[in-house]
Amino acid sequence: MIHTAKNLIETILRTGGIKQTFRDEDAFDRVRTSPSAIILTAREKLEPDHRKAAKFESASRRYLRTKRFRRITPIEVTIFDRDEEKVDDWIRLLLAELPDGIDDGQGNYTPLRPKEIEWIPDQKDRAAATVFIEFEWGIYTDRELGKIEQVQVNNITVEETSP
């Protein structure tokens, strides 16, 4: 799933005109062409979460989907260009085009939340800034709900009430 989020960010940047995107930390030393970007993930948080997420039907059976864990993955997008104004233009493009969330392929909504921007000082002949995006997704389990096949009523009593 994290691959899908990184691909979305890369597509937004490439469509906007960024020539090169990298996905490893070693690229910080290799990046020379402008504009370019590095997309990394940082340490992920895992939190128990036992909320009921959805009820759904599949093949005439009913299921209850429960979220077992919340996974919060920070994505760091570092953008390089010749000057700060151009880097700022790329950041505005990314933030304007980034959706609020995406589908994880199993019908679950996964939010993408930009959190902060950090400008990197002392860059030789280039400017750089990192956009921190929080990607929240989960681990879900589906449990089949029981099905009532037959109901039998043995006795019905009606009582009259007086006003």
Tab-separated table of N, CA and C in Angstrom:
chain	number	residue	atom	x	y	z
A	1	MET	N	0.807	-1.195	0.000
A	1	MET	CA	0.000	0.000	0.000
A	1	MET	C	0.854	1.265	0.000
A	2	ILE	N	1.967	1.215	0.724
A	2	ILE	CA	2.841	2.389	0.773
A	2	ILE	C	3.396	2.685	-0.619
A	3	HIS	N	3.583	1.630	-1.393
A	3	HIS	CA	4.065	1.793	-2.767
A	3	HIS	C	3.063	2.605	-3.592
A	4	THR	N	1.768	2.369	-3.375
A	4	THR	CA	0.720	3.109	-4.083
A	4	THR	C	0.777	4.595	-3.742
A	5	ALA	N	0.964	4.906	-2.465
A	5	ALA	CA	1.043	6.314	-2.051
A	5	ALA	C	2.277	6.987	-2.653
A	6	LYS	N	3.414	6.303	-2.643
A	6	LYS	CA	4.636	6.876	-3.225
A	6	LYS	C	4.478	7.075	-4.734
A	7	ASN	N	3.853	6.107	-5.403
A	7	ASN	CA	3.621	6.240	-6.845
A	7	ASN	C	2.729	7.430	-7.157
A	8	LEU	N	1.705	7.656	-6.332
A	8	LEU	CA	0.807	8.797	-6.527
A	8	LEU	C	1.590	10.106	-6.427
A	9	ILE	N	2.417	10.232	-5.398
A	9	ILE	CA	3.222	11.442	-5.215
A	9	ILE	C	4.179	11.626	-6.388
A	10	GLU	N	4.822	10.546	-6.808
A	10	GLU	CA	5.751	10.617	-7.942
A	10	GLU	C	5.027	11.030	-9.223
A	11	THR	N	3.839	10.497	-9.440
A	11	THR	CA	3.064	10.849	-10.640
A	11	THR	C	2.706	12.330	-10.645
A	12	ILE	N	2.290	12.852	-9.494
A	12	ILE	CA	1.954	14.284	-9.404
A	12	ILE	C	3.176	15.127	-9.769
A	13	LEU	N	4.329	14.791	-9.217
A	13	LEU	CA	5.543	15.573	-9.468
A	13	LEU	C	6.018	15.439	-10.915
A	14	ARG	N	5.984	14.227	-11.453
A	14	ARG	CA	6.426	14.026	-12.846
A	14	ARG	C	5.488	14.698	-13.836
A	15	THR	N	4.183	14.635	-13.560
A	15	THR	CA	3.221	15.302	-14.437
A	15	THR	C	3.458	16.809	-14.428
A	16	GLY	N	3.864	17.330	-13.287
A	16	GLY	CA	4.160	18.754	-13.170
A	16	GLY	C	5.476	19.154	-13.809
A	17	GLY	N	6.346	18.176	-14.102
A	17	GLY	CA	7.590	18.480	-14.800
A	17	GLY	C	8.881	18.149	-14.077
A	18	ILE	N	8.806	17.508	-12.912
A	18	ILE	CA	10.044	17.095	-12.238
A	18	ILE	C	10.665	15.968	-13.044
A	19	LYS	N	11.944	16.134	-13.379
A	19	LYS	CA	12.613	15.199	-14.285
A	19	LYS	C	13.015	13.887	-13.622
A	20	GLN	N	13.553	13.946	-12.405
A	20	GLN	CA	14.041	12.733	-11.754
A	20	GLN	C	13.438	12.607	-10.361
A	21	THR	N	13.035	11.382	-10.011
A	21	THR	CA	12.619	11.085	-8.647
A	21	THR	C	13.404	9.870	-8.177
A	22	PHE	N	13.788	9.896	-6.908
A	22	PHE	CA	14.562	8.813	-6.314
A	22	PHE	C	13.823	8.308	-5.086
A	23	ARG	N	14.187	7.082	-4.660
A	23	ARG	CA	13.548	6.500	-3.478
A	23	ARG	C	14.578	5.929	-2.503
A	24	ASP	N	15.783	6.508	-2.496
A	24	ASP	CA	16.794	6.066	-1.533
A	24	ASP	C	17.558	7.265	-0.973
A	25	GLU	N	18.068	7.117	0.249
A	25	GLU	CA	18.752	8.226	0.916
A	25	GLU	C	20.064	8.609	0.238
A	26	ASP	N	20.708	7.668	-0.437
A	26	ASP	CA	21.972	7.960	-1.120
A	26	ASP	C	21.793	8.996	-2.219
A	27	ALA	N	20.573	9.190	-2.669
A	27	ALA	CA	20.313	10.139	-3.755
A	27	ALA	C	20.576	11.581	-3.344
A	28	PHE	N	20.613	11.883	-2.034
A	28	PHE	CA	20.890	13.255	-1.590
A	28	PHE	C	22.218	13.757	-2.144
A	29	ASP	N	23.195	12.873	-2.254
A	29	ASP	CA	24.504	13.257	-2.778
A	29	ASP	C	24.556	13.219	-4.308
A	30	ARG	N	23.698	12.411	-4.936
A	30	ARG	CA	23.723	12.253	-6.396
A	30	ARG	C	22.895	13.301	-7.132
A	31	VAL	N	21.914	13.890	-6.473
A	31	VAL	CA	20.985	14.799	-7.155
A	31	VAL	C	21.712	16.062	-7.577
A	32	ARG	N	21.742	16.310	-8.858
A	32	ARG	CA	22.325	17.536	-9.398
A	32	ARG	C	21.387	18.215	-10.384
A	33	THR	N	20.612	17.432	-11.115
A	33	THR	CA	19.725	18.046	-12.104
A	33	THR	C	18.540	18.703	-11.412
A	34	SER	N	18.068	19.756	-11.997
A	34	SER	CA	16.917	20.470	-11.440
A	34	SER	C	15.774	20.382	-12.428
A	35	PRO	N	14.596	20.264	-11.998
A	35	PRO	CA	14.145	19.927	-10.657
A	35	PRO	C	14.174	18.412	-10.432
A	36	SER	N	14.314	17.984	-9.190
A	36	SER	CA	14.292	16.568	-8.849
A	36	SER	C	13.730	16.394	-7.439
A	37	ALA	N	13.396	15.147	-7.098
A	37	ALA	CA	12.780	14.876	-5.796
A	37	ALA	C	13.236	13.523	-5.266
A	38	ILE	N	13.222	13.408	-3.944
A	38	ILE	CA	13.511	12.144	-3.267
A	38	ILE	C	12.305	11.831	-2.389
A	39	ILE	N	11.754	10.622	-2.538
A	39	ILE	CA	10.573	10.205	-1.786
A	39	ILE	C	10.994	9.067	-0.857
A	40	LEU	N	10.914	9.308	0.448
A	40	LEU	CA	11.337	8.320	1.445
A	40	LEU	C	10.225	8.080	2.462
A	41	THR	N	10.300	6.940	3.123
A	41	THR	CA	9.420	6.690	4.262
A	41	THR	C	10.275	6.687	5.517
A	42	ALA	N	9.665	7.088	6.619
A	42	ALA	CA	10.369	7.140	7.898
A	42	ALA	C	9.765	6.086	8.836
A	43	ARG	N	10.138	6.154	10.082
A	43	ARG	CA	9.685	5.183	11.071
A	43	ARG	C	8.163	5.217	11.209
A	44	GLU	N	7.571	4.043	11.142
A	44	GLU	CA	6.119	3.890	11.150
A	44	GLU	C	5.605	3.631	12.560
A	45	LYS	N	4.432	4.212	12.886
A	45	LYS	CA	3.773	3.940	14.164
A	45	LYS	C	2.696	2.883	13.948
A	46	LEU	N	2.568	1.999	14.915
A	46	LEU	CA	1.549	0.955	14.871
A	46	LEU	C	0.737	1.056	16.154
A	47	GLU	N	-0.581	1.257	16.019
A	47	GLU	CA	-1.462	1.419	17.182
A	47	GLU	C	-2.628	0.446	17.078
A	48	PRO	N	-2.950	-0.257	18.174
A	48	PRO	CA	-4.145	-1.112	18.153
A	48	PRO	C	-5.396	-0.261	17.941
A	49	ASP	N	-6.327	-0.778	17.175
A	49	ASP	CA	-7.554	-0.049	16.870
A	49	ASP	C	-8.618	-1.083	16.535
A	50	HIS	N	-9.590	-1.239	17.395
A	50	HIS	CA	-10.581	-2.305	17.205
A	50	HIS	C	-11.945	-1.771	16.797
A	51	ARG	N	-11.954	-0.760	15.941
A	51	ARG	CA	-13.218	-0.197	15.472
A	51	ARG	C	-13.830	-1.050	14.370
A	52	LYS	N	-15.148	-1.073	14.376
A	52	LYS	CA	-15.853	-1.709	13.269
A	52	LYS	C	-15.759	-0.761	12.088
A	53	ALA	N	-15.317	-1.264	10.964
A	53	ALA	CA	-15.086	-0.403	9.810
A	53	ALA	C	-16.255	-0.428	8.832
A	54	ALA	N	-16.815	-1.611	8.554
A	54	ALA	CA	-17.878	-1.678	7.545
A	54	ALA	C	-18.580	-3.029	7.589
A	55	LYS	N	-19.820	-3.029	7.121
A	55	LYS	CA	-20.544	-4.269	6.845
A	55	LYS	C	-20.700	-4.335	5.340
A	56	PHE	N	-20.518	-5.523	4.788
A	56	PHE	CA	-20.662	-5.653	3.344
A	56	PHE	C	-21.096	-7.070	2.991
A	57	GLU	N	-21.564	-7.224	1.761
A	57	GLU	CA	-21.989	-8.532	1.261
A	57	GLU	C	-21.096	-8.955	0.122
A	58	SER	N	-20.812	-10.251	0.097
A	58	SER	CA	-20.024	-10.822	-0.991
A	58	SER	C	-20.506	-12.248	-1.200
A	59	ALA	N	-20.879	-12.566	-2.410
A	59	ALA	CA	-21.380	-13.904	-2.763
A	59	ALA	C	-22.527	-14.311	-1.836
A	60	SER	N	-23.477	-13.419	-1.646
A	60	SER	CA	-24.681	-13.588	-0.823
A	60	SER	C	-24.369	-13.933	0.641
A	61	ARG	N	-23.186	-13.572	1.098
A	61	ARG	CA	-22.836	-13.721	2.509
A	61	ARG	C	-22.523	-12.342	3.072
A	62	ARG	N	-22.849	-12.138	4.335
A	62	ARG	CA	-22.607	-10.843	4.978
A	62	ARG	C	-21.367	-10.917	5.858
A	63	TYR	N	-20.593	-9.832	5.828
A	63	TYR	CA	-19.345	-9.775	6.588
A	63	TYR	C	-19.272	-8.485	7.396
A	64	LEU	N	-18.518	-8.540	8.480
A	64	LEU	CA	-18.214	-7.371	9.285
A	64	LEU	C	-16.693	-7.168	9.216
A	65	ARG	N	-16.272	-5.991	8.750
A	65	ARG	CA	-14.846	-5.664	8.662
A	65	ARG	C	-14.461	-4.871	9.902
A	66	THR	N	-13.420	-5.314	10.578
A	66	THR	CA	-12.920	-4.667	11.782
A	66	THR	C	-11.482	-4.240	11.548
A	67	LYS	N	-11.185	-3.034	11.989
A	67	LYS	CA	-9.816	-2.535	11.884
A	67	LYS	C	-9.059	-3.035	13.115
A	68	ARG	N	-7.984	-3.779	12.903
A	68	ARG	CA	-7.209	-4.327	14.021
A	68	ARG	C	-6.093	-3.386	14.448
A	69	PHE	N	-5.420	-2.785	13.446
A	69	PHE	CA	-4.310	-1.891	13.746
A	69	PHE	C	-4.368	-0.673	12.845
A	70	ARG	N	-3.924	0.454	13.368
A	70	ARG	CA	-3.722	1.675	12.594
A	70	ARG	C	-2.236	1.784	12.314
A	71	ARG	N	-1.887	1.938	11.061
A	71	ARG	CA	-0.486	2.129	10.668
A	71	ARG	C	-0.344	3.557	10.171
A	72	ILE	N	0.558	4.292	10.809
A	72	ILE	CA	0.790	5.682	10.428
A	72	ILE	C	2.213	5.767	9.899
A	73	THR	N	2.318	5.995	8.589
A	73	THR	CA	3.612	6.016	7.920
A	73	THR	C	3.923	7.427	7.449
A	74	PRO	N	5.009	8.030	7.959
A	74	PRO	CA	5.409	9.340	7.451
A	74	PRO	C	6.153	9.193	6.120
A	75	ILE	N	5.757	10.001	5.166
A	75	ILE	CA	6.433	10.044	3.868
A	75	ILE	C	7.130	11.398	3.772
A	76	GLU	N	8.408	11.371	3.438
A	76	GLU	CA	9.186	12.599	3.297
A	76	GLU	C	9.473	12.818	1.819
A	77	VAL	N	9.034	13.957	1.300
A	77	VAL	CA	9.260	14.299	-0.106
A	77	VAL	C	10.187	15.513	-0.132
A	78	THR	N	11.444	15.295	-0.536
A	78	THR	CA	12.411	16.385	-0.622
A	78	THR	C	12.507	16.824	-2.071
A	79	ILE	N	12.310	18.116	-2.300
A	79	ILE	CA	12.285	18.672	-3.659
A	79	ILE	C	13.471	19.615	-3.827
A	80	PHE	N	14.206	19.426	-4.929
A	80	PHE	CA	15.382	20.244	-5.248
A	80	PHE	C	15.128	21.030	-6.526
A	81	ASP	N	15.584	22.273	-6.540
A	81	ASP	CA	15.574	23.079	-7.766
A	81	ASP	C	16.614	24.182	-7.604
A	82	ARG	N	16.725	25.059	-8.615
A	82	ARG	CA	17.773	26.077	-8.611
A	82	ARG	C	17.633	27.125	-7.512
A	83	ASP	N	16.388	27.549	-7.230
A	83	ASP	CA	16.207	28.562	-6.187
A	83	ASP	C	14.958	28.255	-5.358
A	84	GLU	N	14.844	28.959	-4.232
A	84	GLU	CA	13.751	28.708	-3.302
A	84	GLU	C	12.377	28.960	-3.913
A	85	GLU	N	12.277	29.946	-4.785
A	85	GLU	CA	10.990	30.257	-5.412
A	85	GLU	C	10.486	29.074	-6.245
A	86	LYS	N	11.383	28.436	-6.979
A	86	LYS	CA	10.975	27.280	-7.789
A	86	LYS	C	10.613	26.090	-6.902
A	87	VAL	N	11.362	25.875	-5.821
A	87	VAL	CA	11.022	24.798	-4.887
A	87	VAL	C	9.643	25.058	-4.285
A	88	ASP	N	9.383	26.304	-3.925
A	88	ASP	CA	8.082	26.655	-3.378
A	88	ASP	C	6.962	26.398	-4.386
A	89	ASP	N	7.211	26.668	-5.662
A	89	ASP	CA	6.218	26.379	-6.706
A	89	ASP	C	5.916	24.879	-6.775
A	90	TRP	N	6.953	24.031	-6.646
A	90	TRP	CA	6.753	22.572	-6.678
A	90	TRP	C	5.964	22.108	-5.458
A	91	ILE	N	6.253	22.705	-4.315
A	91	ILE	CA	5.530	22.340	-3.094
A	91	ILE	C	4.050	22.701	-3.232
A	92	ARG	N	3.766	23.901	-3.750
A	92	ARG	CA	2.371	24.306	-3.940
A	92	ARG	C	1.658	23.374	-4.912
A	93	LEU	N	2.341	22.965	-5.971
A	93	LEU	CA	1.752	22.023	-6.929
A	93	LEU	C	1.425	20.698	-6.240
A	94	LEU	N	2.382	20.159	-5.488
A	94	LEU	CA	2.163	18.882	-4.797
A	94	LEU	C	0.981	18.983	-3.841
A	95	LEU	N	0.928	20.034	-3.043
A	95	LEU	CA	-0.149	20.177	-2.068
A	95	LEU	C	-1.507	20.425	-2.730
A	96	ALA	N	-1.515	21.098	-3.867
A	96	ALA	CA	-2.773	21.348	-4.578
A	96	ALA	C	-3.324	20.073	-5.225
A	97	GLU	N	-2.433	19.232	-5.737
A	97	GLU	CA	-2.861	18.031	-6.466
A	97	GLU	C	-3.020	16.793	-5.586
A	98	LEU	N	-2.433	16.782	-4.403
A	98	LEU	CA	-2.494	15.614	-3.520
A	98	LEU	C	-3.920	15.432	-3.004
A	99	PRO	N	-4.521	14.257	-3.213
A	99	PRO	CA	-5.887	14.050	-2.710
A	99	PRO	C	-5.882	13.909	-1.186
A	100	ASP	N	-7.056	14.060	-0.586
A	100	ASP	CA	-7.179	13.912	0.868
A	100	ASP	C	-6.935	12.471	1.299
A	101	GLY	N	-7.155	11.526	0.398
A	101	GLY	CA	-6.950	10.117	0.711
A	101	GLY	C	-7.116	9.270	-0.528
A	102	ILE	N	-6.799	7.982	-0.394
A	102	ILE	CA	-6.912	7.046	-1.508
A	102	ILE	C	-7.549	5.747	-1.019
A	103	ASP	N	-8.022	4.949	-1.948
A	103	ASP	CA	-8.575	3.631	-1.645
A	103	ASP	C	-7.413	2.643	-1.596
A	104	ASP	N	-7.422	1.759	-0.617
A	104	ASP	CA	-6.319	0.810	-0.478
A	104	ASP	C	-6.466	-0.429	-1.367
A	105	GLY	N	-7.459	-0.442	-2.230
A	105	GLY	CA	-7.662	-1.578	-3.121
A	105	GLY	C	-8.618	-2.616	-2.545
A	106	GLN	N	-8.991	-2.458	-1.272
A	106	GLN	CA	-9.937	-3.368	-0.635
A	106	GLN	C	-11.164	-2.625	-0.120
A	107	GLY	N	-11.340	-1.399	-0.608
A	107	GLY	CA	-12.512	-0.620	-0.225
A	107	GLY	C	-12.333	0.200	1.044
A	108	ASN	N	-11.114	0.302	1.557
A	108	ASN	CA	-10.858	1.075	2.772
A	108	ASN	C	-10.239	2.417	2.395
A	109	TYR	N	-10.738	3.488	2.995
A	109	TYR	CA	-10.226	4.832	2.752
A	109	TYR	C	-8.965	5.045	3.589
A	110	THR	N	-7.905	5.530	2.973
A	110	THR	CA	-6.649	5.782	3.667
A	110	THR	C	-6.250	7.238	3.473
A	111	PRO	N	-6.304	8.044	4.540
A	111	PRO	CA	-6.010	9.475	4.418
A	111	PRO	C	-4.538	9.779	4.160
A	112	LEU	N	-4.297	10.856	3.424
A	112	LEU	CA	-2.968	11.426	3.210
A	112	LEU	C	-3.015	12.837	3.800
A	113	ARG	N	-2.206	13.100	4.829
A	113	ARG	CA	-2.271	14.393	5.508
A	113	ARG	C	-0.912	15.087	5.494
A	114	PRO	N	-0.760	16.153	4.717
A	114	PRO	CA	0.474	16.938	4.798
A	114	PRO	C	0.583	17.547	6.197
A	115	LYS	N	1.783	17.447	6.804
A	115	LYS	CA	1.958	17.900	8.185
A	115	LYS	C	2.821	19.150	8.303
A	116	GLU	N	3.975	19.173	7.629
A	116	GLU	CA	4.857	20.332	7.750
A	116	GLU	C	5.854	20.361	6.595
A	117	ILE	N	6.529	21.499	6.479
A	117	ILE	CA	7.556	21.698	5.456
A	117	ILE	C	8.814	22.180	6.166
A	118	GLU	N	9.928	21.565	5.826
A	118	GLU	CA	11.206	21.966	6.404
A	118	GLU	C	12.160	22.353	5.277
A	119	TRP	N	12.651	23.593	5.336
A	119	TRP	CA	13.604	24.059	4.336
A	119	TRP	C	15.001	23.620	4.745
A	120	ILE	N	15.756	23.084	3.800
A	120	ILE	CA	17.101	22.580	4.074
A	120	ILE	C	18.101	23.699	3.792
A	121	PRO	N	18.835	24.143	4.830
A	121	PRO	CA	19.779	25.256	4.629
A	121	PRO	C	21.088	24.798	3.989
A	122	ASP	N	21.866	25.762	3.541
A	122	ASP	CA	23.234	25.546	3.047
A	122	ASP	C	23.335	24.520	1.925
A	123	GLN	N	22.541	24.683	0.908
A	123	GLN	CA	22.633	23.820	-0.268
A	123	GLN	C	23.451	24.546	-1.335
A	124	LYS	N	24.501	23.898	-1.833
A	124	LYS	CA	25.330	24.503	-2.877
A	124	LYS	C	24.549	24.533	-4.187
A	125	ASP	N	24.537	25.647	-4.826
A	125	ASP	CA	23.914	25.885	-6.133
A	125	ASP	C	22.534	25.256	-6.328
A	126	ARG	N	21.805	25.035	-5.229
A	126	ARG	CA	20.440	24.520	-5.324
A	126	ARG	C	19.696	24.829	-4.034
A	127	ALA	N	18.385	24.824	-4.111
A	127	ALA	CA	17.527	25.002	-2.937
A	127	ALA	C	16.775	23.696	-2.715
A	128	ALA	N	16.412	23.435	-1.472
A	128	ALA	CA	15.705	22.191	-1.173
A	128	ALA	C	14.792	22.376	0.031
A	129	ALA	N	13.692	21.640	-0.009
A	129	ALA	CA	12.751	21.616	1.111
A	129	ALA	C	12.131	20.222	1.176
A	130	THR	N	11.749	19.821	2.391
A	130	THR	CA	11.115	18.526	2.597
A	130	THR	C	9.685	18.739	3.058
A	131	VAL	N	8.747	18.074	2.369
A	131	VAL	CA	7.335	18.083	2.747
A	131	VAL	C	7.075	16.763	3.473
A	132	PHE	N	6.552	16.858	4.688
A	132	PHE	CA	6.235	15.673	5.481
A	132	PHE	C	4.746	15.384	5.345
A	133	ILE	N	4.437	14.166	4.878
A	133	ILE	CA	3.058	13.751	4.657
A	133	ILE	C	2.803	12.518	5.511
A	134	GLU	N	1.714	12.537	6.261
A	134	GLU	CA	1.359	11.398	7.098
A	134	GLU	C	0.357	10.532	6.340
A	135	PHE	N	0.692	9.266	6.179
A	135	PHE	CA	-0.140	8.311	5.458
A	135	PHE	C	-0.692	7.330	6.489
A	136	GLU	N	-2.018	7.345	6.664
A	136	GLU	CA	-2.637	6.490	7.674
A	136	GLU	C	-3.425	5.375	7.000
A	137	TRP	N	-3.048	4.162	7.295
A	137	TRP	CA	-3.760	3.017	6.743
A	137	TRP	C	-3.942	1.991	7.833
A	138	GLY	N	-4.439	0.811	7.520
A	138	GLY	CA	-4.736	-0.129	8.585
A	138	GLY	C	-4.641	-1.581	8.177
A	139	ILE	N	-4.732	-2.401	9.190
A	139	ILE	CA	-4.804	-3.849	9.013
A	139	ILE	C	-6.222	-4.248	9.409
A	140	TYR	N	-6.929	-4.894	8.505
A	140	TYR	CA	-8.339	-5.222	8.701
A	140	TYR	C	-8.548	-6.734	8.694
A	141	THR	N	-9.573	-7.175	9.427
A	141	THR	CA	-10.004	-8.566	9.349
A	141	THR	C	-11.493	-8.572	9.036
A	142	ASP	N	-11.917	-9.559	8.268
A	142	ASP	CA	-13.318	-9.720	7.913
A	142	ASP	C	-13.862	-10.961	8.610
A	143	ARG	N	-15.035	-10.813	9.228
A	143	ARG	CA	-15.671	-11.934	9.911
A	143	ARG	C	-17.051	-12.116	9.313
A	144	GLU	N	-17.363	-13.348	8.953
A	144	GLU	CA	-18.670	-13.620	8.374
A	144	GLU	C	-19.739	-13.539	9.461
A	145	LEU	N	-20.813	-12.843	9.147
A	145	LEU	CA	-21.932	-12.732	10.066
A	145	LEU	C	-22.864	-13.913	9.868
A	146	GLY	N	-23.448	-14.380	10.949
A	146	GLY	CA	-24.369	-15.508	10.872
A	146	GLY	C	-25.597	-15.165	10.036
A	147	LYS	N	-26.196	-16.183	9.486
A	147	LYS	CA	-27.364	-15.985	8.642
A	147	LYS	C	-28.530	-16.762	9.245
A	148	ILE	N	-29.675	-16.077	9.423
A	148	ILE	CA	-30.860	-16.739	9.950
A	148	ILE	C	-31.552	-17.418	8.787
A	149	GLU	N	-31.597	-18.733	8.864
A	149	GLU	CA	-32.179	-19.520	7.774
A	149	GLU	C	-33.694	-19.668	7.920
A	150	GLN	N	-34.154	-19.894	9.168
A	150	GLN	CA	-35.567	-20.181	9.357
A	150	GLN	C	-36.006	-19.640	10.716
A	151	VAL	N	-37.216	-19.080	10.772
A	151	VAL	CA	-37.803	-18.589	12.011
A	151	VAL	C	-39.105	-19.339	12.221
A	152	GLN	N	-39.291	-19.882	13.425
A	152	GLN	CA	-40.522	-20.616	13.732
A	152	GLN	C	-41.199	-19.927	14.916
A	153	VAL	N	-42.471	-19.547	14.732
A	153	VAL	CA	-43.264	-18.924	15.789
A	153	VAL	C	-44.231	-19.975	16.306
A	154	ASN	N	-44.150	-20.266	17.623
A	154	ASN	CA	-44.999	-21.307	18.207
A	154	ASN	C	-46.326	-20.768	18.739
A	155	ASN	N	-46.304	-19.607	19.362
A	155	ASN	CA	-47.506	-19.130	20.015
A	155	ASN	C	-47.511	-17.604	20.008
A	156	ILE	N	-48.661	-17.025	19.676
A	156	ILE	CA	-48.823	-15.575	19.736
A	156	ILE	C	-50.048	-15.296	20.589
A	157	THR	N	-49.886	-14.441	21.595
A	157	THR	CA	-50.978	-14.077	22.477
A	157	THR	C	-51.246	-12.600	22.315
A	158	VAL	N	-52.528	-12.233	22.185
A	158	VAL	CA	-52.921	-10.842	22.038
A	158	VAL	C	-53.789	-10.492	23.231
A	159	GLU	N	-53.436	-9.448	23.952
A	159	GLU	CA	-54.231	-9.013	25.085
A	159	GLU	C	-54.919	-7.714	24.743
A	160	GLU	N	-56.139	-7.584	25.210
A	160	GLU	CA	-56.902	-6.376	24.960
A	160	GLU	C	-56.676	-5.411	26.120
A	161	THR	N	-56.459	-4.175	25.771
A	161	THR	CA	-56.291	-3.147	26.807
A	161	THR	C	-57.489	-2.226	26.783
A	162	SER	N	-57.933	-1.798	27.958
A	162	SER	CA	-59.079	-0.891	28.012
A	162	SER	C	-58.595	0.510	28.324
A	163	PRO	N	-59.302	1.517	27.768
A	163	PRO	CA	-58.881	2.913	27.944
A	163	PRO	C	-59.171	3.485	29.300
